[in-house]
Amino acid sequence: MRILVIGASGTIGRPLCEELGKRHEVIAAGRRGPDAVVDIRSAESIRALYEAVGPVDACICVAESGALDRFETLTEDELLENMRGKFFGQINLVLIGQSFLKDRGSFTLTSGIFADEAWPGVTGGAVISGGLHSFVLSAAIELKRGLRINAVSPTIVADSVEAYAHLFPGMEPVEMDRLIGTYVNCVEGSETGRIHRLYRPAGSADTGFPLG
C-alpha cells in the first residue's frame, strides 16, 4: 500500500513510519517534510498535498496537539485557533482526501483522552477530541467506494512522560508499541467507525470495556 503519514517527524510519527515502512510505501509529510510538505491548518495546503503525492491507499494523521488553556479567561477566538489544526485540519484531510484515496482506502485520525476524561486546562482539547469522535462516526456511514475511517484516542505516550507528566500528574501512559500497533491495525484491518480508546474512561466498569 501507499500510505500518507502526516506528522511523520513527531514523537509518534517517526516510529509509525518505521513500522509501516517494513511492508508498505510510506510518504512522510509534515511542515518540514521530509517527503512532502503540508500545513493542515490550511485547506489549500491539504489539497496541494494530495495533488502532489497522487492516489494513496491510506492517510494517517498524527500531527498537531491541542494547546493548554485557562477556562476563566478562555474566549471563542482562542477555542477556534486551538481547533484550526487538530480539529478542522483532520476533518479537511477527510473531506478533501475522499476524492484522492483509492477504493477501499482508509483514514486514521488522532483524538485523545480528554474526550472522555475531564482535566484542568484542556477544555479546547476536550472539545476537539469529542468532536472528532462524532465526526468519525458520521463519516463512516457517509464515505463511498468502501472508504473507511477510524480514530486512535491515546492518553499520554510513555515516550513523552519525562517532558509532559508534570502537566498531567497521575495519568497512566500508553506504551509506544501498543499505540503504533493500533494505528497499523487501523490501516491493515477492515473495520470502520471505530474509536480506539487506549485508556479506560472515568466511570467505566473494570471489565468488559473495549480498549482499542
Coordinates of N, CA and C in Angstrom, one line a residue:
M1 N 0.8 -1.2 0.0 CA 0.0 0.0 0.0 C 0.9 1.3 0.0
R2 N 0.3 2.3 -0.6 CA 0.9 3.7 -0.4 C 0.2 4.4 0.7
I3 N 1.0 4.7 1.8 CA 0.4 5.3 3.0 C 1.0 6.7 3.2
L4 N 0.1 7.6 3.3 CA 0.5 9.0 3.6 C 0.4 9.2 5.1
V5 N 1.5 9.6 5.8 CA 1.5 9.8 7.2 C 1.8 11.3 7.4
I6 N 0.9 12.0 8.1 CA 1.0 13.4 8.3 C 1.4 13.6 9.8
G7 N 2.5 14.4 10.0 CA 3.1 14.5 11.3 C 4.2 13.4 11.5
A8 N 4.8 13.1 10.4 CA 5.8 12.0 10.3 C 7.0 12.2 11.1
S9 N 7.4 13.5 11.4 CA 8.6 13.7 12.2 C 8.4 13.8 13.7
G10 N 7.2 13.6 14.1 CA 6.9 13.8 15.5 C 7.2 12.5 16.4
T11 N 6.8 12.6 17.7 CA 7.1 11.5 18.6 C 6.5 10.2 18.2
I12 N 5.2 10.3 17.7 CA 4.5 9.1 17.2 C 4.8 8.8 15.7
G13 N 5.0 9.9 15.0 CA 5.2 9.7 13.5 C 6.4 9.0 13.1
R14 N 7.5 9.2 13.8 CA 8.8 8.6 13.4 C 8.7 7.0 13.6
P15 N 8.3 6.5 14.8 CA 8.2 5.0 14.9 C 7.1 4.5 14.0
L16 N 6.0 5.2 13.8 CA 4.9 4.7 13.0 C 5.4 4.5 11.5
C17 N 6.1 5.5 11.0 CA 6.7 5.4 9.6 C 7.6 4.3 9.5
E18 N 8.4 4.1 10.5 CA 9.4 3.0 10.5 C 8.7 1.6 10.5
E19 N 7.7 1.5 11.3 CA 7.0 0.2 11.3 C 6.2 0.0 10.0
L20 N 5.5 1.0 9.5 CA 4.7 0.8 8.3 C 5.7 0.6 7.1
G21 N 6.9 1.2 7.1 CA 7.8 1.1 6.0 C 8.4 -0.3 5.8
K22 N 8.2 -1.2 6.8 CA 8.6 -2.6 6.7 C 7.8 -3.3 5.6
R23 N 6.6 -2.9 5.4 CA 5.7 -3.6 4.5 C 5.0 -2.7 3.4
H24 N 5.1 -1.4 3.6 CA 4.4 -0.5 2.6 C 5.3 0.6 2.2
E25 N 4.8 1.3 1.2 CA 5.5 2.6 0.7 C 4.9 3.7 1.6
V26 N 5.7 4.4 2.3 CA 5.3 5.4 3.2 C 5.7 6.8 2.6
I27 N 4.7 7.7 2.6 CA 5.0 9.1 2.2 C 5.0 9.9 3.5
A28 N 6.1 10.4 4.0 CA 6.2 11.1 5.2 C 6.0 12.6 5.0
A29 N 4.9 13.1 5.6 CA 4.6 14.5 5.3 C 4.5 15.3 6.7
G30 N 4.7 16.6 6.5 CA 4.7 17.5 7.7 C 5.0 18.9 7.3
R31 N 5.1 19.8 8.2 CA 5.5 21.1 7.9 C 6.9 21.2 7.3
R32 N 7.8 20.3 7.6 CA 9.1 20.3 7.0 C 9.4 18.9 6.3
G33 N 8.3 18.3 5.8 CA 8.5 17.1 5.1 C 8.6 15.9 6.0
P34 N 9.5 14.9 5.6 CA 10.6 15.0 4.6 C 10.2 14.8 3.2
D35 N 9.2 14.0 3.0 CA 8.8 13.6 1.6 C 7.9 14.6 1.0
A36 N 7.0 15.2 1.8 CA 6.0 16.1 1.3 C 5.7 17.1 2.4
V37 N 5.5 18.4 2.0 CA 5.2 19.5 2.9 C 3.7 19.8 3.0
V38 N 3.2 20.0 4.2 CA 1.8 20.4 4.3 C 1.6 21.1 5.6
D39 N 0.7 22.1 5.6 CA 0.2 22.7 6.8 C -1.3 22.4 6.9
I40 N -1.6 21.5 7.8 CA -3.0 21.0 7.9 C -4.0 22.1 8.4
R41 N -3.4 23.2 8.8 CA -4.3 24.3 9.2 C -4.8 25.1 8.0
S42 N -4.4 24.7 6.8 CA -4.8 25.3 5.5 C -5.4 24.3 4.6
A43 N -6.7 24.5 4.2 CA -7.3 23.6 3.3 C -6.6 23.6 1.9
E44 N -6.1 24.8 1.5 CA -5.4 24.8 0.3 C -4.1 24.0 0.3
S45 N -3.4 24.0 1.4 CA -2.2 23.2 1.6 C -2.5 21.7 1.6
I46 N -3.6 21.3 2.2 CA -4.0 19.9 2.2 C -4.3 19.5 0.7
R47 N -5.1 20.3 0.0 CA -5.4 19.9 -1.4 C -4.2 19.8 -2.2
A48 N -3.2 20.7 -2.0 CA -2.0 20.7 -2.8 C -1.2 19.5 -2.5
L49 N -1.2 19.0 -1.2 CA -0.5 17.8 -0.8 C -1.1 16.6 -1.5
Y50 N -2.4 16.4 -1.5 CA -3.0 15.3 -2.2 C -2.7 15.3 -3.7
E51 N -2.7 16.5 -4.3 CA -2.5 16.6 -5.7 C -1.0 16.2 -6.0
A52 N -0.1 16.6 -5.1 CA 1.3 16.3 -5.3 C 1.7 14.9 -5.2
V53 N 1.1 14.2 -4.2 CA 1.5 12.8 -3.9 C 0.8 11.8 -4.7
G54 N -0.4 12.2 -5.3 CA -1.1 11.2 -6.1 C -2.0 10.3 -5.2
P55 N -2.6 9.3 -5.9 CA -3.5 8.4 -5.2 C -2.8 7.6 -4.1
V56 N -3.4 7.5 -2.9 CA -2.9 6.7 -1.8 C -3.9 5.8 -1.3
D57 N -3.5 4.7 -0.6 CA -4.4 3.7 0.0 C -4.8 4.1 1.4
A58 N -4.0 4.9 2.0 CA -4.4 5.3 3.4 C -3.8 6.6 3.8
C59 N -4.4 7.3 4.6 CA -3.9 8.6 5.2 C -4.1 8.5 6.7
I60 N -2.9 8.7 7.4 CA -2.9 8.7 8.8 C -2.4 10.1 9.3
C61 N -3.1 10.7 10.3 CA -2.7 12.0 10.8 C -2.3 11.8 12.3
V62 N -1.1 12.1 12.6 CA -0.6 12.2 13.9 C 0.0 13.5 14.2
A63 N -0.4 14.5 13.5 CA 0.1 15.9 13.6 C -0.8 16.7 14.5
E64 N -0.2 17.8 15.0 CA -1.0 18.8 15.8 C -1.4 18.3 17.2
S65 N -1.2 19.1 18.2 CA -1.6 18.8 19.6 C -2.4 20.0 20.1
G66 N -3.4 19.7 20.9 CA -4.2 20.9 21.4 C -3.4 21.7 22.4
A67 N -3.5 23.0 22.4 CA -2.9 23.8 23.3 C -3.6 23.8 24.7
L68 N -2.8 24.1 25.7 CA -3.4 24.2 27.1 C -4.1 25.6 27.1
D69 N -5.1 25.7 28.0 CA -5.9 26.9 28.1 C -6.3 27.2 29.5
R70 N -6.8 28.4 29.8 CA -7.2 28.8 31.1 C -8.7 29.1 31.0
F71 N -9.6 28.3 31.6 CA -11.0 28.4 31.5 C -11.5 29.7 31.8
E72 N -11.0 30.3 32.9 CA -11.5 31.6 33.4 C -11.3 32.8 32.4
T73 N -10.4 32.6 31.5 CA -10.1 33.7 30.5 C -10.3 33.2 29.1
L74 N -10.8 31.9 28.9 CA -10.9 31.3 27.6 C -12.0 32.1 26.7
T75 N -11.6 32.3 25.5 CA -12.5 33.0 24.6 C -12.8 32.2 23.4
E76 N -13.9 32.6 22.6 CA -14.2 31.9 21.4 C -13.1 31.9 20.4
D77 N -12.4 33.0 20.3 CA -11.3 33.1 19.4 C -10.2 32.1 19.7
E78 N -9.9 32.0 21.0 CA -8.9 31.0 21.4 C -9.3 29.6 21.1
L79 N -10.5 29.3 21.3 CA -11.0 28.0 21.0 C -10.9 27.7 19.5
L80 N -11.3 28.6 18.7 CA -11.2 28.5 17.3 C -9.8 28.3 16.8
E81 N -8.9 29.0 17.4 CA -7.5 28.9 17.0 C -7.0 27.5 17.4
N82 N -7.4 27.1 18.5 CA -6.9 25.8 19.0 C -7.5 24.6 18.1
M83 N -8.7 24.9 17.6 CA -9.3 23.8 16.8 C -8.8 23.8 15.3
R84 N -8.2 24.9 14.9 CA -7.8 25.1 13.5 C -7.0 23.9 12.9
G85 N -6.1 23.4 13.7 CA -5.2 22.3 13.2 C -5.8 20.9 13.5
K86 N -5.9 20.6 14.8 CA -6.2 19.2 15.1 C -7.6 18.9 14.8
F87 N -8.6 19.8 14.8 CA -10.0 19.5 14.5 C -10.3 19.7 13.0
F88 N -10.3 21.0 12.6 CA -10.6 21.3 11.2 C -9.6 20.7 10.3
G89 N -8.3 20.7 10.7 CA -7.3 20.2 9.8 C -7.5 18.7 9.5
Q90 N -7.8 17.9 10.5 CA -8.1 16.5 10.3 C -9.4 16.3 9.6
I91 N -10.4 17.1 9.8 CA -11.6 16.9 9.1 C -11.4 17.2 7.6
N92 N -10.6 18.3 7.3 CA -10.3 18.6 5.9 C -9.5 17.5 5.2
L93 N -8.7 16.8 6.0 CA -7.9 15.7 5.4 C -8.9 14.6 4.8
V94 N -10.0 14.5 5.5 CA -11.1 13.5 5.0 C -12.0 14.1 4.0
L95 N -12.5 15.3 4.2 CA -13.4 15.9 3.2 C -12.8 16.2 1.9
I96 N -11.5 16.6 1.9 CA -10.8 16.8 0.7 C -10.2 15.5 0.2
G97 N -9.7 14.7 1.1 CA -9.0 13.5 0.7 C -9.9 12.4 0.2
Q98 N -11.2 12.4 0.4 CA -12.1 11.3 0.0 C -12.0 11.2 -1.6
S99 N -11.7 12.3 -2.3 CA -11.6 12.3 -3.7 C -10.3 11.7 -4.2
F100 N -9.3 11.6 -3.3 CA -7.9 11.2 -3.7 C -7.6 9.8 -3.3
L101 N -8.2 9.3 -2.2 CA -7.9 7.9 -1.8 C -8.4 6.9 -2.8
K102 N -7.7 5.8 -2.9 CA -8.1 4.7 -3.8 C -9.3 4.0 -3.2
D103 N -10.1 3.2 -4.0 CA -11.2 2.5 -3.5 C -10.8 1.6 -2.3
R104 N -11.6 1.6 -1.3 CA -11.4 0.8 0.0 C -10.2 1.3 0.8
G105 N -9.8 2.6 0.5 CA -8.8 3.2 1.3 C -9.2 3.6 2.7
S106 N -8.3 4.1 3.5 CA -8.7 4.4 4.9 C -8.1 5.7 5.4
F107 N -8.8 6.3 6.3 CA -8.3 7.5 7.1 C -8.2 7.0 8.5
T108 N -7.1 7.5 9.2 CA -7.0 7.3 10.6 C -6.6 8.6 11.2
L109 N -7.5 9.1 12.1 CA -7.3 10.4 12.8 C -6.8 10.1 14.2
T110 N -6.4 11.2 14.8 CA -5.9 11.1 16.2 C -6.7 12.1 17.1
S111 N -7.4 11.5 18.1 CA -8.1 12.4 19.1 C -7.3 12.3 20.4
G112 N -8.0 12.0 21.5 CA -7.3 11.9 22.8 C -8.2 11.7 24.0
I113 N -7.6 11.4 25.1 CA -8.2 11.0 26.3 C -9.2 12.1 26.8
F114 N -9.0 13.4 26.5 CA -9.8 14.4 27.1 C -11.2 14.4 26.5
A115 N -11.5 13.6 25.5 CA -12.9 13.5 25.1 C -13.7 12.8 26.2
D116 N -13.0 12.0 27.0 CA -13.7 11.2 28.0 C -13.3 11.5 29.4
E117 N -12.2 12.1 29.6 CA -11.6 12.3 30.9 C -11.4 13.8 31.1
A118 N -12.2 14.4 32.1 CA -12.1 15.8 32.4 C -10.8 16.1 33.0
W119 N -10.1 17.2 32.6 CA -8.8 17.6 33.2 C -8.7 19.1 33.1
P120 N -8.1 19.7 34.1 CA -7.9 21.2 34.1 C -7.0 21.6 33.0
G121 N -7.4 22.7 32.3 CA -6.6 23.4 31.4 C -6.6 22.8 30.0
V122 N -7.6 21.9 29.7 CA -7.7 21.3 28.4 C -9.1 21.3 27.8
T123 N -9.8 22.4 28.1 CA -11.2 22.5 27.5 C -11.2 22.4 26.0
G124 N -10.3 23.1 25.4 CA -10.2 23.0 23.9 C -9.9 21.6 23.5
G125 N -9.0 21.0 24.1 CA -8.6 19.6 23.8 C -9.8 18.7 23.9
A126 N -10.6 18.9 24.9 CA -11.8 18.0 25.1 C -12.8 18.2 24.0
V127 N -13.0 19.5 23.7 CA -14.0 19.8 22.6 C -13.5 19.2 21.3
I128 N -12.2 19.3 21.0 CA -11.7 18.8 19.7 C -11.8 17.3 19.7
S129 N -11.4 16.6 20.7 CA -11.4 15.1 20.7 C -12.8 14.6 20.6
G130 N -13.7 15.2 21.4 CA -15.1 14.8 21.4 C -15.7 15.0 20.0
G131 N -15.4 16.2 19.4 CA -15.9 16.5 18.1 C -15.4 15.5 17.0
L132 N -14.1 15.2 17.1 CA -13.5 14.2 16.2 C -14.2 12.8 16.3
H133 N -14.5 12.4 17.5 CA -15.2 11.1 17.7 C -16.6 11.2 16.9
S134 N -17.3 12.2 17.1 CA -18.6 12.3 16.4 C -18.4 12.4 14.9
F135 N -17.4 13.1 14.4 CA -17.1 13.2 13.0 C -16.8 11.8 12.4
V136 N -16.0 11.0 13.1 CA -15.6 9.7 12.6 C -16.9 8.8 12.5
L137 N -17.7 8.8 13.5 CA -19.0 8.0 13.5 C -19.8 8.4 12.3
S138 N -20.0 9.7 12.0 CA -20.8 10.1 10.9 C -20.2 9.8 9.6
A139 N -18.9 10.1 9.5 CA -18.2 9.9 8.2 C -18.2 8.4 7.8
A140 N -18.1 7.6 8.8 CA -18.0 6.1 8.5 C -19.3 5.6 7.7
I141 N -20.4 6.3 7.9 CA -21.6 5.8 7.1 C -21.8 6.7 5.9
E142 N -21.0 7.7 5.7 CA -21.2 8.6 4.6 C -20.2 8.4 3.4
L143 N -19.0 7.9 3.8 CA -17.9 7.7 2.8 C -18.3 6.7 1.8
K144 N -18.0 6.9 0.5 CA -18.3 6.0 -0.6 C -17.1 5.2 -1.0
R145 N -17.3 4.3 -1.9 CA -16.3 3.4 -2.6 C -15.6 2.5 -1.6
G146 N -16.2 2.2 -0.5 CA -15.6 1.3 0.5 C -14.6 2.0 1.4
L147 N -14.5 3.3 1.4 CA -13.5 4.0 2.2 C -13.9 3.9 3.7
R148 N -12.8 3.8 4.5 CA -13.0 3.5 5.9 C -12.4 4.7 6.7
I149 N -12.9 4.9 7.9 CA -12.3 5.9 8.8 C -12.4 5.4 10.2
N150 N -11.3 5.6 11.0 CA -11.2 5.3 12.4 C -10.4 6.4 13.1
A151 N -10.5 6.4 14.4 CA -9.7 7.3 15.2 C -9.0 6.6 16.3
V152 N -7.8 7.0 16.6 CA -7.0 6.5 17.7 C -7.0 7.6 18.8
S153 N -7.4 7.2 20.0 CA -7.5 8.1 21.1 C -6.6 7.7 22.2
P154 N -5.4 8.2 22.2 CA -4.4 7.8 23.3 C -4.5 8.7 24.5
T155 N -3.9 8.2 25.5 CA -3.5 9.0 26.7 C -2.1 9.5 26.5
I156 N -1.4 10.0 27.5 CA 0.0 10.5 27.3 C 0.8 9.3 26.9
V157 N 1.7 9.5 25.9 CA 2.6 8.4 25.4 C 3.8 8.2 26.4
A158 N 4.1 7.0 26.6 CA 5.2 6.7 27.5 C 6.5 7.4 27.2
D159 N 6.7 7.6 25.9 CA 8.0 8.2 25.4 C 8.0 9.7 25.7
S160 N 6.8 10.3 26.1 CA 6.7 11.7 26.4 C 6.6 12.0 27.8
V161 N 6.6 11.0 28.7 CA 6.3 11.2 30.1 C 7.3 12.2 30.7
E162 N 8.5 12.1 30.4 CA 9.5 13.0 31.0 C 9.2 14.4 30.7
A163 N 8.7 14.7 29.5 CA 8.5 16.1 29.1 C 7.2 16.6 29.6
Y164 N 6.1 15.7 29.7 CA 4.8 16.2 29.9 C 4.1 15.7 31.2
A165 N 4.7 14.8 31.9 CA 4.0 14.2 33.0 C 3.6 15.2 34.1
H166 N 4.4 16.3 34.2 CA 4.2 17.3 35.3 C 2.9 18.0 35.0
L167 N 2.4 18.0 33.7 CA 1.2 18.7 33.3 C 0.0 17.8 33.6
F168 N 0.2 16.5 33.7 CA -0.9 15.6 33.9 C -0.5 14.6 34.9
P169 N -0.4 15.0 36.2 CA 0.1 14.1 37.2 C -0.9 13.0 37.5
G170 N -0.4 11.8 37.6 CA -1.2 10.6 37.8 C -1.8 10.0 36.6
M171 N -1.7 10.6 35.4 CA -2.2 10.0 34.2 C -1.4 8.8 33.8
E172 N -2.0 7.7 33.6 CA -1.3 6.4 33.2 C -0.9 6.5 31.7
P173 N 0.3 6.3 31.3 CA 0.7 6.4 29.9 C 0.4 5.2 29.1
V174 N 0.4 5.3 27.8 CA 0.3 4.2 26.9 C 1.7 3.9 26.3
E175 N 2.0 2.6 26.2 CA 3.3 2.2 25.7 C 3.3 2.5 24.2
M176 N 4.4 2.9 23.7 CA 4.5 3.3 22.2 C 4.2 2.1 21.3
D177 N 4.7 0.9 21.7 CA 4.5 -0.3 20.9 C 3.0 -0.5 20.7
R178 N 2.2 -0.4 21.8 CA 0.8 -0.6 21.7 C 0.1 0.5 20.8
L179 N 0.6 1.7 21.0 CA 0.0 2.8 20.2 C 0.2 2.6 18.7
I180 N 1.5 2.3 18.4 CA 1.8 2.1 17.0 C 1.1 0.9 16.4
G181 N 0.9 -0.1 17.2 CA 0.2 -1.3 16.7 C -1.3 -1.0 16.4
T182 N -1.8 -0.1 17.2 CA -3.2 0.3 16.9 C -3.4 1.1 15.6
Y183 N -2.5 2.0 15.3 CA -2.5 2.7 14.1 C -2.3 1.7 12.9
V184 N -1.4 0.8 13.0 CA -1.2 -0.2 12.0 C -2.4 -1.0 11.7
N185 N -3.1 -1.4 12.8 CA -4.3 -2.3 12.6 C -5.4 -1.5 12.0
C186 N -5.5 -0.2 12.2 CA -6.5 0.6 11.5 C -6.3 0.6 10.0
V187 N -5.0 0.6 9.6 CA -4.7 0.6 8.2 C -4.8 -0.8 7.5
E188 N -4.3 -1.7 8.2 CA -4.2 -3.1 7.6 C -5.5 -3.9 7.9
G189 N -6.3 -3.4 8.8 CA -7.6 -4.2 9.1 C -8.7 -3.8 8.2
S190 N -9.9 -4.1 8.6 CA -11.1 -3.8 7.8 C -12.2 -3.1 8.5
E191 N -12.0 -2.7 9.7 CA -13.1 -2.0 10.4 C -13.2 -0.5 10.1
T192 N -14.4 0.0 10.4 CA -14.6 1.5 10.2 C -15.5 2.0 11.3
G193 N -15.4 3.3 11.5 CA -16.2 3.9 12.5 C -15.9 3.6 13.9
R194 N -14.6 3.2 14.1 CA -14.2 2.7 15.5 C -13.3 3.8 16.1
I195 N -13.6 4.1 17.4 CA -12.8 4.9 18.2 C -11.9 4.0 19.1
H196 N -10.6 4.0 18.9 CA -9.7 3.1 19.6 C -9.2 3.9 20.9
R197 N -9.9 3.7 22.0 CA -9.5 4.3 23.2 C -8.4 3.5 23.9
L198 N -7.3 4.1 24.1 CA -6.1 3.4 24.7 C -6.0 3.8 26.2
Y199 N -7.2 3.7 26.8 CA -7.3 4.1 28.2 C -8.7 3.6 28.7
R200 N -8.9 3.6 29.9 CA -10.3 3.3 30.4 C -11.0 4.5 30.9
P201 N -12.0 5.0 30.2 CA -12.6 6.3 30.6 C -13.1 6.2 32.0
A202 N -13.1 7.4 32.6 CA -13.6 7.5 34.0 C -15.0 7.1 34.1
G203 N -15.2 6.3 35.2 CA -16.6 5.8 35.4 C -17.0 4.5 34.7
S204 N -16.1 4.0 33.8 CA -16.4 2.8 33.1 C -16.2 1.6 34.0
A205 N -16.8 0.5 33.7 CA -16.6 -0.7 34.5 C -15.2 -1.2 34.5
D206 N -14.8 -2.0 35.4 CA -13.4 -2.5 35.5 C -13.2 -3.6 34.4
T207 N -14.3 -4.2 34.0 CA -14.1 -5.3 33.0 C -15.1 -5.1 31.8
G208 N -14.7 -5.6 30.7 CA -15.7 -5.6 29.6 C -15.7 -4.4 28.7
F209 N -14.8 -3.4 29.0 CA -14.8 -2.2 28.2 C -13.8 -2.4 27.0
P210 N -14.2 -2.1 25.8 CA -13.3 -2.2 24.7 C -12.2 -1.2 24.7
L211 N -11.0 -1.6 24.8 CA -9.9 -0.6 25.0 C -9.1 -0.4 23.7
G212 N -9.6 -0.8 22.5 CA -9.0 -0.5 21.3 C -8.2 -1.7 20.7

